[in-house]
CSV table of C-alpha atoms in Angstrom, one decimal:
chain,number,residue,atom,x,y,z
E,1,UNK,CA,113.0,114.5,135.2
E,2,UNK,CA,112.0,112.3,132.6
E,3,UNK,CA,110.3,109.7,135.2
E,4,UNK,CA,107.8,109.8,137.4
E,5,UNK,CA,108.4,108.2,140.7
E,6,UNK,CA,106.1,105.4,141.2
E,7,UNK,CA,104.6,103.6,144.5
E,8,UNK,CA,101.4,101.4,145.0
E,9,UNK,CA,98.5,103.0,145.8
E,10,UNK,CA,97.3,100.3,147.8
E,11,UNK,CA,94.5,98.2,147.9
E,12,UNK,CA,91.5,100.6,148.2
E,13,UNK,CA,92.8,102.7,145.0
E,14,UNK,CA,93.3,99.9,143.2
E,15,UNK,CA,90.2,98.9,143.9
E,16,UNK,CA,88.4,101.9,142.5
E,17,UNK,CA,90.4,101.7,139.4
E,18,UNK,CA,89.5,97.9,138.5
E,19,UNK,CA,86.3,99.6,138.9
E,20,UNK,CA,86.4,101.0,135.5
E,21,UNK,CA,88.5,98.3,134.3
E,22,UNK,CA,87.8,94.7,131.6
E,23,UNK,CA,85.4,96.9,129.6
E,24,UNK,CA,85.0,94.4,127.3
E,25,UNK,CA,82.7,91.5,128.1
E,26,UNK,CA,85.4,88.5,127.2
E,27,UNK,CA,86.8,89.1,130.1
E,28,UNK,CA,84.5,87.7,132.5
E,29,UNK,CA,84.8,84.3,131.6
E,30,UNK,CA,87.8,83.9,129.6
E,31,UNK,CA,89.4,80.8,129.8
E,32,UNK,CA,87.1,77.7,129.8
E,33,UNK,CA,88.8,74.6,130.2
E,34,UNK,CA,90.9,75.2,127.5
E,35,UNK,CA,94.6,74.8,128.6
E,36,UNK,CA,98.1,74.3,126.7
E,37,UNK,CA,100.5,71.7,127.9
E,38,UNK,CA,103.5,73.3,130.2
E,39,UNK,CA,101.3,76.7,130.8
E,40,UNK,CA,100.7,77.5,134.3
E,41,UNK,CA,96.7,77.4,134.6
E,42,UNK,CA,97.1,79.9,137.7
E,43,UNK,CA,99.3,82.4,135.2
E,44,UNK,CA,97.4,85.7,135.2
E,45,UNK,CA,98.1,88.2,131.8
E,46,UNK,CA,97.1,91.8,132.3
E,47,UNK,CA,96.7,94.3,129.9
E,48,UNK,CA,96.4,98.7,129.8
E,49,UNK,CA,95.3,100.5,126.6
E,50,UNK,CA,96.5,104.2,126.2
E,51,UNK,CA,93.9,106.7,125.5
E,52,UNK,CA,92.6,105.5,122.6
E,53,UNK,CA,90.6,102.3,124.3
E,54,UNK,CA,90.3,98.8,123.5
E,55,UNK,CA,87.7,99.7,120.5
E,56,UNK,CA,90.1,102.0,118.4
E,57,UNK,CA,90.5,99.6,115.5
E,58,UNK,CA,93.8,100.0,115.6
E,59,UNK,CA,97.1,98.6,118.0
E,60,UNK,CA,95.1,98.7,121.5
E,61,UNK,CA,92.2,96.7,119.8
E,62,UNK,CA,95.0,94.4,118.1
E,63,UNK,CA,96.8,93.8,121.3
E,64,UNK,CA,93.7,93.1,123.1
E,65,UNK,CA,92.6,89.9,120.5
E,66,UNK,CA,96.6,88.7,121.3
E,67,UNK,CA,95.4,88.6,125.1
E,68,UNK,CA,91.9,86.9,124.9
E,69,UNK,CA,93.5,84.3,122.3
E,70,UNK,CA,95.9,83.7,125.1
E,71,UNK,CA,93.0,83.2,127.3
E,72,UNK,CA,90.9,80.5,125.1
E,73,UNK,CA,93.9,78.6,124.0
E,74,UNK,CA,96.4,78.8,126.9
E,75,UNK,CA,93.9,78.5,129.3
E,76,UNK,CA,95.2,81.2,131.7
E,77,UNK,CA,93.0,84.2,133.2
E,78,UNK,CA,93.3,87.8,132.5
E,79,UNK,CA,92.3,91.2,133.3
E,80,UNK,CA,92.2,94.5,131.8
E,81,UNK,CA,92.2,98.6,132.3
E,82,UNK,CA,91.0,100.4,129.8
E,83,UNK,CA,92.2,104.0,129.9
E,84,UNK,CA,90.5,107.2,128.4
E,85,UNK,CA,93.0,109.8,129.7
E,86,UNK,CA,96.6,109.3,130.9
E,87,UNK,CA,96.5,111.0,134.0
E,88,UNK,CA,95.0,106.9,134.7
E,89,UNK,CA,98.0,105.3,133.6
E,90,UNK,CA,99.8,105.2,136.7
E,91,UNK,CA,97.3,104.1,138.5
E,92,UNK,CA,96.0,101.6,136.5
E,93,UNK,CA,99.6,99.9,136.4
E,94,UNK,CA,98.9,99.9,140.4
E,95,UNK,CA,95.9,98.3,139.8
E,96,UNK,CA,97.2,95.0,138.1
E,97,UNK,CA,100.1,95.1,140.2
E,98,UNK,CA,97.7,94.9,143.1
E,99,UNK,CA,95.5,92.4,141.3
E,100,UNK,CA,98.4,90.0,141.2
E,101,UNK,CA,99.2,90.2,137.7
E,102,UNK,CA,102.3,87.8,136.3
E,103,UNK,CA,102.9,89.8,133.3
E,104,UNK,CA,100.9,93.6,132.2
E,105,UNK,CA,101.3,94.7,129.1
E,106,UNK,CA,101.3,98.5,128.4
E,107,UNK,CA,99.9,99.6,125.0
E,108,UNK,CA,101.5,102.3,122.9
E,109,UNK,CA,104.7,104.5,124.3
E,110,UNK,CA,102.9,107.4,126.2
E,111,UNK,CA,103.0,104.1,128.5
E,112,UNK,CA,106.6,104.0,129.1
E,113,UNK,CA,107.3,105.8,131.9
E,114,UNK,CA,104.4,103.9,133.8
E,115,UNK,CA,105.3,100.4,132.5
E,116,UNK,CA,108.6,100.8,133.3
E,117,UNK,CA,108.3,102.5,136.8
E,118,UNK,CA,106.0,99.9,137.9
E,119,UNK,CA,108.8,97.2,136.3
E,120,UNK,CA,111.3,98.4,138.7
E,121,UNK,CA,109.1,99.1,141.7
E,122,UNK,CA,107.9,95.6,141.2
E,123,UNK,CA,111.2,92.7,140.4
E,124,UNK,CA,109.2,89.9,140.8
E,125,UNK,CA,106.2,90.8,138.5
E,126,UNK,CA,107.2,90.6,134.4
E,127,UNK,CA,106.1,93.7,132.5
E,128,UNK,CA,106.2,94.2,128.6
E,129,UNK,CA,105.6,97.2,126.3
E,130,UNK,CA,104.1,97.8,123.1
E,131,UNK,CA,105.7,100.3,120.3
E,132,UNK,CA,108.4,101.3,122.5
E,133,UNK,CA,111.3,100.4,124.7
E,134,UNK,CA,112.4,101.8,128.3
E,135,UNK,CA,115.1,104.7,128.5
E,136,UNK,CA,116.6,106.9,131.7
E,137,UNK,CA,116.1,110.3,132.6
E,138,UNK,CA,118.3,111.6,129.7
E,139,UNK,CA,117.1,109.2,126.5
E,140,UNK,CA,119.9,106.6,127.3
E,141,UNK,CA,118.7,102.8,126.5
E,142,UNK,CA,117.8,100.8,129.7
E,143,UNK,CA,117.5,97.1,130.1
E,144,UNK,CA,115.3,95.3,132.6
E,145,UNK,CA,115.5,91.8,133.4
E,146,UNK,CA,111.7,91.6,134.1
E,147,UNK,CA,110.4,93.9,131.2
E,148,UNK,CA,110.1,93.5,127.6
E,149,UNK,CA,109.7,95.7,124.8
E,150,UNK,CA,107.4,94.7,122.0
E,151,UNK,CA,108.7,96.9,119.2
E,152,UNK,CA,108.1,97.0,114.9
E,153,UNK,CA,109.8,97.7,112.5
E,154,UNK,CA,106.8,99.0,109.9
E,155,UNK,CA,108.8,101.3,108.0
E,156,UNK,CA,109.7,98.4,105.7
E,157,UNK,CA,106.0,97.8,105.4
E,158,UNK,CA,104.9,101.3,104.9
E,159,UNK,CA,107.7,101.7,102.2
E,160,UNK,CA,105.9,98.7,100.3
E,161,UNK,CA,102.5,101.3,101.3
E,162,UNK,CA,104.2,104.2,99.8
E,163,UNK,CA,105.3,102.8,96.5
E,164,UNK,CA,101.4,101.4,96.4
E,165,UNK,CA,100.1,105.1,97.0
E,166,UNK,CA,102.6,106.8,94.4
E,167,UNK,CA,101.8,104.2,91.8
E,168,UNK,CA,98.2,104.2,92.7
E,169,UNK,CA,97.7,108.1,92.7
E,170,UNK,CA,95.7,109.7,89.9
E,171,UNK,CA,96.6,113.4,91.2
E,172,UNK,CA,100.7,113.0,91.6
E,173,UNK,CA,100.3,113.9,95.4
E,174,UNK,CA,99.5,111.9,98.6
E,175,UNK,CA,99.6,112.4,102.2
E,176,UNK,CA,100.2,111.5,105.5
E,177,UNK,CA,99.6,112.7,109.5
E,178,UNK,CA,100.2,110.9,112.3
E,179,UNK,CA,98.5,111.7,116.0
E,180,UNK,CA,101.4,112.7,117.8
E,181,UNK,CA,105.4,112.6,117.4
E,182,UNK,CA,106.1,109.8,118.9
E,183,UNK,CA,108.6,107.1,117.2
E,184,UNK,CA,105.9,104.3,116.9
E,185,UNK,CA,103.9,107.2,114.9
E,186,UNK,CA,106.7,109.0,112.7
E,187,UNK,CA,108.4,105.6,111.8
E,188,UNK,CA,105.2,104.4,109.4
E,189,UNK,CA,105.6,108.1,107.9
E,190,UNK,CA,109.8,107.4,107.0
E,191,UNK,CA,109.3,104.1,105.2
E,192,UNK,CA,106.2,105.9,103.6
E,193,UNK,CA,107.7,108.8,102.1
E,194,UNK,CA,110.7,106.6,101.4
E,195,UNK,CA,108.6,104.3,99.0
E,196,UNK,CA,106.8,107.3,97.2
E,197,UNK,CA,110.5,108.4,96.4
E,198,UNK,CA,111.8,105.1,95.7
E,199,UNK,CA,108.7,104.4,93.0
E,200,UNK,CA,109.4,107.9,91.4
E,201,UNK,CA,113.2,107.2,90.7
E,202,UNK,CA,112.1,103.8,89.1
E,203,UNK,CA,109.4,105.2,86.9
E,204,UNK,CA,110.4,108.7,86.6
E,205,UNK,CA,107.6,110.1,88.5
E,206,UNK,CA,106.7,113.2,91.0
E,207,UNK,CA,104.5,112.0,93.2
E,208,UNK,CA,104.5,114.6,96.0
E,209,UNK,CA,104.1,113.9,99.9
E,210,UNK,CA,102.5,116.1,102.1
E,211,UNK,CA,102.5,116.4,105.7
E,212,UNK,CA,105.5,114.6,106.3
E,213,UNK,CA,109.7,115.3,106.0
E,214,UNK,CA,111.8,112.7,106.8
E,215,UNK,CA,115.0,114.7,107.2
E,216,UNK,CA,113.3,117.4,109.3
E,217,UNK,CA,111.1,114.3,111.2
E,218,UNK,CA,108.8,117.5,111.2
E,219,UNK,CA,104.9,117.3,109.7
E,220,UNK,CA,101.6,117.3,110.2
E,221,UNK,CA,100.4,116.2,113.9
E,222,UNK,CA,96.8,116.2,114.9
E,223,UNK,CA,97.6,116.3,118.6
E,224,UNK,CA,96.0,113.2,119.6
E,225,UNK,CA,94.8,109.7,119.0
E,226,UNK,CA,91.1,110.0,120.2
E,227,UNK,CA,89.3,112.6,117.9
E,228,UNK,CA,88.0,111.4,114.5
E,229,UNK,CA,87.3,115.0,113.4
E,230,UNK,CA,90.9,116.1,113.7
E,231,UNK,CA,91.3,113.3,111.3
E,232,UNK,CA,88.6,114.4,108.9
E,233,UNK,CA,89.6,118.2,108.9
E,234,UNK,CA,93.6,117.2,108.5
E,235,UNK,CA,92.4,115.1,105.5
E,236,UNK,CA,90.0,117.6,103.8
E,237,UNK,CA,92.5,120.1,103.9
E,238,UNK,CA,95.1,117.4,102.0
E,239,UNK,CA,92.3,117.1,99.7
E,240,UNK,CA,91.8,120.6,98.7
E,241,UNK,CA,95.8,120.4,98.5
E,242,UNK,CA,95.7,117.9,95.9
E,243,UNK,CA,96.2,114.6,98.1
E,244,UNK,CA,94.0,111.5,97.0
E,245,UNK,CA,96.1,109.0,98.9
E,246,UNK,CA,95.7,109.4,103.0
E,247,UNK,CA,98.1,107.8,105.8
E,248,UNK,CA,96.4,108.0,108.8
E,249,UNK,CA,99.1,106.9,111.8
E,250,UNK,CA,96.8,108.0,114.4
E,251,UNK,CA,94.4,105.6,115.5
E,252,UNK,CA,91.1,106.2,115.9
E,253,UNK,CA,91.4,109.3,114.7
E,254,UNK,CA,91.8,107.6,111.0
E,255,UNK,CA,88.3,107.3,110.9
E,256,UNK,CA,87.7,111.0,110.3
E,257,UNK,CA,89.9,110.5,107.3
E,258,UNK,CA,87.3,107.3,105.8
E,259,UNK,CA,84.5,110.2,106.5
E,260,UNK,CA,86.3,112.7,104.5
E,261,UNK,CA,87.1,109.8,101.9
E,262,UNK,CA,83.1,109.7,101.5
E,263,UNK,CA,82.7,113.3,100.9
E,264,UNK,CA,85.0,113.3,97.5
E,265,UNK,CA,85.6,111.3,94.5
E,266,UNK,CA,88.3,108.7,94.0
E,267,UNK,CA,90.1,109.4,97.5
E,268,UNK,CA,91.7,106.4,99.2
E,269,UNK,CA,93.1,105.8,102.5
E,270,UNK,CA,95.7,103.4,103.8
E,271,UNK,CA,95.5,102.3,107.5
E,272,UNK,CA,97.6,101.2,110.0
E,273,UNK,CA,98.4,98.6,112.8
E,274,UNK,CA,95.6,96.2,112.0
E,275,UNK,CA,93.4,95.4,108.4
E,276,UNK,CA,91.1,98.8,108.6
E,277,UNK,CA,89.1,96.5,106.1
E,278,UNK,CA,88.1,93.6,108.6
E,279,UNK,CA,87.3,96.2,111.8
E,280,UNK,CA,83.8,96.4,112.4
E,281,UNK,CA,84.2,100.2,112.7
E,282,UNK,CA,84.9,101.0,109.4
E,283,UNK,CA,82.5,98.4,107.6
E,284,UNK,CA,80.8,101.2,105.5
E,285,UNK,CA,83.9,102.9,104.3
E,286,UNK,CA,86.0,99.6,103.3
E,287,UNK,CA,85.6,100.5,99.4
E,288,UNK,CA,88.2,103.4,100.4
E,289,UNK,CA,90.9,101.1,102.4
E,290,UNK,CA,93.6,100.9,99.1
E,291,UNK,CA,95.3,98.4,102.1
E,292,UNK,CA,96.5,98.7,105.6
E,293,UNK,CA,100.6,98.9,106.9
E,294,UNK,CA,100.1,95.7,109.3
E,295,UNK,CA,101.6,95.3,112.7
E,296,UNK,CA,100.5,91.4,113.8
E,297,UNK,CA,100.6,93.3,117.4
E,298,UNK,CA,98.0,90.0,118.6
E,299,UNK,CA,100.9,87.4,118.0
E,300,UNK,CA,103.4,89.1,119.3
E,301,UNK,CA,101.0,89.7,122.8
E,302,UNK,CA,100.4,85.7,122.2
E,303,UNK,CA,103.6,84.3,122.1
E,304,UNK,CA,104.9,86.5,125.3
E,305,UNK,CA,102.2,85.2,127.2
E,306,UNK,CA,103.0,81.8,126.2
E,307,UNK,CA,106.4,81.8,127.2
E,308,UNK,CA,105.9,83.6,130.5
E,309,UNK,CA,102.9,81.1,131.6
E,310,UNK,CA,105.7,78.5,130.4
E,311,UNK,CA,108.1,80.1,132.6
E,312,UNK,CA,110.2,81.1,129.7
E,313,UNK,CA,109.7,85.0,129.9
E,314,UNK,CA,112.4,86.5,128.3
E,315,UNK,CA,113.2,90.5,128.4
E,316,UNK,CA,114.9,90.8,125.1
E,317,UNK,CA,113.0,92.7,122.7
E,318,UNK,CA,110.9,91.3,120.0
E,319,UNK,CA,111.1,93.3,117.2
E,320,UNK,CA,108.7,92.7,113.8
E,321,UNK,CA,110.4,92.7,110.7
E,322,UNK,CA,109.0,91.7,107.1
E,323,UNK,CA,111.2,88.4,107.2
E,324,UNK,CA,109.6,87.2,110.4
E,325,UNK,CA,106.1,88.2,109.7
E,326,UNK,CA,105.9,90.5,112.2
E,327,UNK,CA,105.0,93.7,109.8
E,328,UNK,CA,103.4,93.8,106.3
E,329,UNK,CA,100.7,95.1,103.8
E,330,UNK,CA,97.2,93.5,104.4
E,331,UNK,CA,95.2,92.4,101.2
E,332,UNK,CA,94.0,94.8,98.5
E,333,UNK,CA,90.4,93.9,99.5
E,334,UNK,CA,87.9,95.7,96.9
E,335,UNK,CA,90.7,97.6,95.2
E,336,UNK,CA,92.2,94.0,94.2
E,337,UNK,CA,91.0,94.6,90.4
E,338,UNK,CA,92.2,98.0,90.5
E,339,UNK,CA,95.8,97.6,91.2
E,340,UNK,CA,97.9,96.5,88.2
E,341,UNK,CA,99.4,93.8,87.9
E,342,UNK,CA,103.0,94.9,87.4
E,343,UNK,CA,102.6,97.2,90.4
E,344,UNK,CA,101.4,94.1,92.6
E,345,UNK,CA,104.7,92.4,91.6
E,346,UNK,CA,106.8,95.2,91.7
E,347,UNK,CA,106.1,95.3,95.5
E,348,UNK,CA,106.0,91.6,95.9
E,349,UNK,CA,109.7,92.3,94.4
E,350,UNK,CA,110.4,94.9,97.1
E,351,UNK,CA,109.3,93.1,99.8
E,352,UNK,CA,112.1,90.1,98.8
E,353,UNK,CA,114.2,93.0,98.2
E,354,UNK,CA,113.8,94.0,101.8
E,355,UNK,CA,114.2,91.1,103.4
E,356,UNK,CA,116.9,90.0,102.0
E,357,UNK,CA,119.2,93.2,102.1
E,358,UNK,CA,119.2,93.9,98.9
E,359,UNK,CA,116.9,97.4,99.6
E,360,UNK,CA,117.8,98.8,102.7
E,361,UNK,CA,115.0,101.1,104.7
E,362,UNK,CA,116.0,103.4,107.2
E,363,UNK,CA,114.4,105.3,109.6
E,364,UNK,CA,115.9,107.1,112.9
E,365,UNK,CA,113.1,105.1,114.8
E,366,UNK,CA,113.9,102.0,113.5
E,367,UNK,CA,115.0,99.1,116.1
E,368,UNK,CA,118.7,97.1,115.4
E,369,UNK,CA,117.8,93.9,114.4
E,370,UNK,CA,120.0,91.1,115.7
């Protein structure tokens, strides 16, 4: 069976597990006397990272700036668990269910089953869930009134990616690898390859991909989202392949790809979820980030919070898109001189092109908009 069946642990388990949890210091004092007019000062947010941890430069780290924003400027309290394996994710759903949570947010689909097991074990606690929605035993689509799925479209900003990379390339091949097969992974890898191919029938190009077919939705998979030198050894081996454009879709993990980056001449990498530029993590290795395929993960956790402290929660799905600001391309940075001009408009182009119908992106992990 696809789901696990879920029951509190009670107070003593959840006690041992809050042990380990709000790893990050901004939790102990994190509203002030800050407060937003209609928010329930007593509202309570919560928060679970998957395996990768709040640290991983990536969606966890992005979703957890969305909650202690929500804590300075709304005013209300939170809590966190920060997971490092997820044999801990059921139990540290327990854990802010027994901490009297109003709304947890699970981060990244290998939460699903957890988030939405505690949703219906628990009707009158709201629930929400980042990079995926909730399904039944056999796949089937299932709605719950007090559980929200935080979903993204990025394959309409990692085409925009794609057609950077294939116009960018000095080799005529790129690549890409995601951690695992999941849809929130494999979906940045369709609009990718889509926009290599769409910038080789406008200019007449080859660029090849490696480590990635769309029709197949088979590639390269480095098994996990926590281990930088999976990253690094996928990415030397793209090197020695040709490859001197990288996709990392795997977290953490993408850092292995900056190392490698270091090792070779003229190899650059394209990141994903938040600005690899701006995260501390990477500051020695920014001169390799060509840009980043943006998920604003931190608003979305914001304005959910918002509206459930307002008593406005509302399970219908918010889905990103590049006409509601919810996905895009972050800045150039140092490779702002480097890009020409014609291909900066020619993707400024696309992205109108996107948003307005005109270029339709697919991908069988994209979400129905409207």
């Amino acid at each position: 069976m696809k789901k696990s069946i879920y029951a509190t642990a009670g107070l003593a388990a959840a006690a041992l597990v809050l042990a380990a949890c709000g790893a990050a210091p901004e939790n102990e004092d994190p509203a002030g006397d800050t407060g937003a007019e209609g928010v329930d000062q007593e509202f309570m947010a919560c928060m679970i990272s998957d395996e990768g941890g709040w640290h991983d430069a990536s969606f966890n780290e992005s979703g957890y700036e969305g909650l202690t924003r929500a804590a300075a400027e709304l005013g209300v309290s939170i809590q966190d668990a920060e997971s490092t394996d997820p044999a801990q994710y059921a139990g540290n759903v327990d854990a802010m269910v027994q901490e009297g949570c109003d709304l947890t947010f699970g981060v990244g689909f290998a939460l699903e089953d957890d988030i939405q097991a505690g949703a219906e074990a628990n009707e009158d606690i709201n629930f929400a869930l980042i990079d995926s929605a909730f399904s039944d035993d056999e796949g089937n689509p299932v709605d719950l009134p007090n559980a929200k799925p935080v979903l993204f479209n990025t394959h309409e900003a990692a085409y925009l990616a794609g057609y950077l990379a294939a116009g960018m390339t000095e080799t005529g091949t790129v690549g890409t690898y995601g951690g695992r097969p999941f849809p929130s992974v494999t979906i940045f890898m369709d609009g990718f390859v889509d926009g290599v191919a769409g910038y080789n029938d406008t200019h007449g190009t080859d660029v090849e991909v490696l480590g990635w077919d769309k029709e197949s939705q088979n590639g390269s998979m480095t098994g996990d989202f926590e281990n930088p030198e999976n990253g690094y050894n996928t990415t030397q081996q793209f090197i020695a392949d040709g490859a001197d454009v990288i996709l990392p879709v795997a977290g953490p993990v993408g850092s292995g790809s900056l190392r490698a980056a270091d090792e070779h001449e003229g190899i650059m990498v394209i990141w994903v979820d938040a600005d690899g530029y701006e995260q501390p993590d990477n500051e020695a290795y920014g001169q390799y980030i060509l840009t980043s395929v943006l998920k604003m993960i931190g608003n979305s956790v914001f304005d959910t919070i918002e509206a459930a402290a307002a008593g406005e929660f509302d399970p219908t799905p918010y889905v990103g898109t590049l006409e509601n600001g919810g996905v895009d391309i972050a800045p150039y940075h140092d490779f702002e001189d480097q890009v020409p001009d014609e291909l900066k408009s020619e993707i400024d182009e696309l992205r109108e092109q996107i948003i307005s119908g005109e270029l339709q992106v697919d991908s069988p992990s994209a979400v129905e908009v409207g």
